[in-house]
């Protein structure tokens, strides 16, 4: 609890980072959103709190809001999102001046601990495209396009089912419904059906669902490790009364 309180206090010392590049007219709205999101987070209402904190972060690009967003997603049970934001925070931290890094040293240590713990258990999917489609195919996961550069390595996703659709440059498509479980890294070698010479009609996408008993991957670490570690480290950005947070909150940083 003392360490957590110290981290909260350090956030106030770097308030200037929260407003860099933010337009003056947006600052009041960003502060309001952050405060509302933080209050919801402390009350355990992560579904409403985390999106507000995320919006405040994108409005300000403040390191304090980014760290808080990572904490919120970790508590919410969104380890993939939390891992992404902790990593982003550490990249931001590396660009700070020596004095600024000193002020945020404890936060950086916490973020590094979380990255190590979460990376071992967050599931991922490696999509291997045919050579002639690596720069031309369109890959969508749950309806969202995946940037081509992200396909060079595994895509880290949340636990659960994900619909993956790959469309070739000539319009052929194939899809998989992937059921990812904690700690599993899976691989999909994409193969398209050969064009039909029958009537030229589009046969539609081929669909397959991988069950939990057909996992093409391997488990890293033990099930439950993420929950245990994340629960121990992210017991709440602010332990204690909300008034304690308000006393140390300045421009999205606490």
mmCIF file of N, CA and C in Angstrom, residues 14 92-105:
data_model
loop_
_atom_site.group_PDB
_atom_site.id
_atom_site.type_symbol
_atom_site.label_atom_id
_atom_site.label_comp_id
_atom_site.label_asym_id
_atom_site.label_seq_id
_atom_site.Cartn_x
_atom_site.Cartn_y
_atom_site.Cartn_z
ATOM 1 N N UNK A 14 4.665 14.833 -12.577
ATOM 2 C CA UNK A 14 4.883 14.874 -14.017
ATOM 3 C C UNK A 14 3.645 15.357 -14.756
ATOM 4 N N UNK A 92 7.443 5.226 -23.880
ATOM 5 C CA UNK A 92 7.367 6.644 -23.532
ATOM 6 C C UNK A 92 8.375 6.981 -22.442
ATOM 7 N N UNK A 93 8.470 6.116 -21.462
ATOM 8 C CA UNK A 93 9.403 6.313 -20.349
ATOM 9 C C UNK A 93 10.846 6.390 -20.854
ATOM 10 N N UNK A 94 11.183 5.559 -21.827
ATOM 11 C CA UNK A 94 12.557 5.536 -22.352
ATOM 12 C C UNK A 94 12.935 6.836 -23.040
ATOM 13 N N UNK A 95 11.936 7.600 -23.481
ATOM 14 C CA UNK A 95 12.218 8.866 -24.176
ATOM 15 C C UNK A 95 12.270 10.066 -23.243
ATOM 16 N N UNK A 96 12.005 9.844 -21.959
ATOM 17 C CA UNK A 96 12.025 10.952 -21.010
ATOM 18 C C UNK A 96 13.454 11.372 -20.675
ATOM 19 N N UNK A 97 13.572 12.554 -20.097
ATOM 20 C CA UNK A 97 14.880 13.013 -19.638
ATOM 21 C C UNK A 97 15.279 12.208 -18.396
ATOM 22 N N UNK A 98 16.561 12.170 -18.053
ATOM 23 C CA UNK A 98 16.988 11.448 -16.847
ATOM 24 C C UNK A 98 16.222 11.886 -15.600
ATOM 25 N N UNK A 99 15.964 13.186 -15.464
ATOM 26 C CA UNK A 99 15.233 13.678 -14.298
ATOM 27 C C UNK A 99 13.804 13.149 -14.285
ATOM 28 N N UNK A 100 13.144 13.175 -15.450
ATOM 29 C CA UNK A 100 11.778 12.677 -15.535
ATOM 30 C C UNK A 100 11.711 11.172 -15.269
ATOM 31 N N UNK A 101 12.695 10.443 -15.783
ATOM 32 C CA UNK A 101 12.721 8.993 -15.538
ATOM 33 C C UNK A 101 12.896 8.698 -14.056
ATOM 34 N N UNK A 102 13.673 9.509 -13.380
ATOM 35 C CA UNK A 102 13.870 9.320 -11.939
ATOM 36 C C UNK A 102 12.542 9.467 -11.202
ATOM 37 N N UNK A 103 11.744 10.454 -11.599
ATOM 38 C CA UNK A 103 10.457 10.693 -10.949
ATOM 39 C C UNK A 103 9.489 9.526 -11.173
ATOM 40 N N UNK A 104 9.623 8.855 -12.289
ATOM 41 C CA UNK A 104 8.677 7.796 -12.636
ATOM 42 C C UNK A 104 9.286 6.390 -12.515
ATOM 43 N N UNK A 105 10.366 6.290 -11.792
ATOM 44 C CA UNK A 105 11.092 5.024 -11.710
ATOM 45 C C UNK A 105 10.232 3.879 -11.169
#
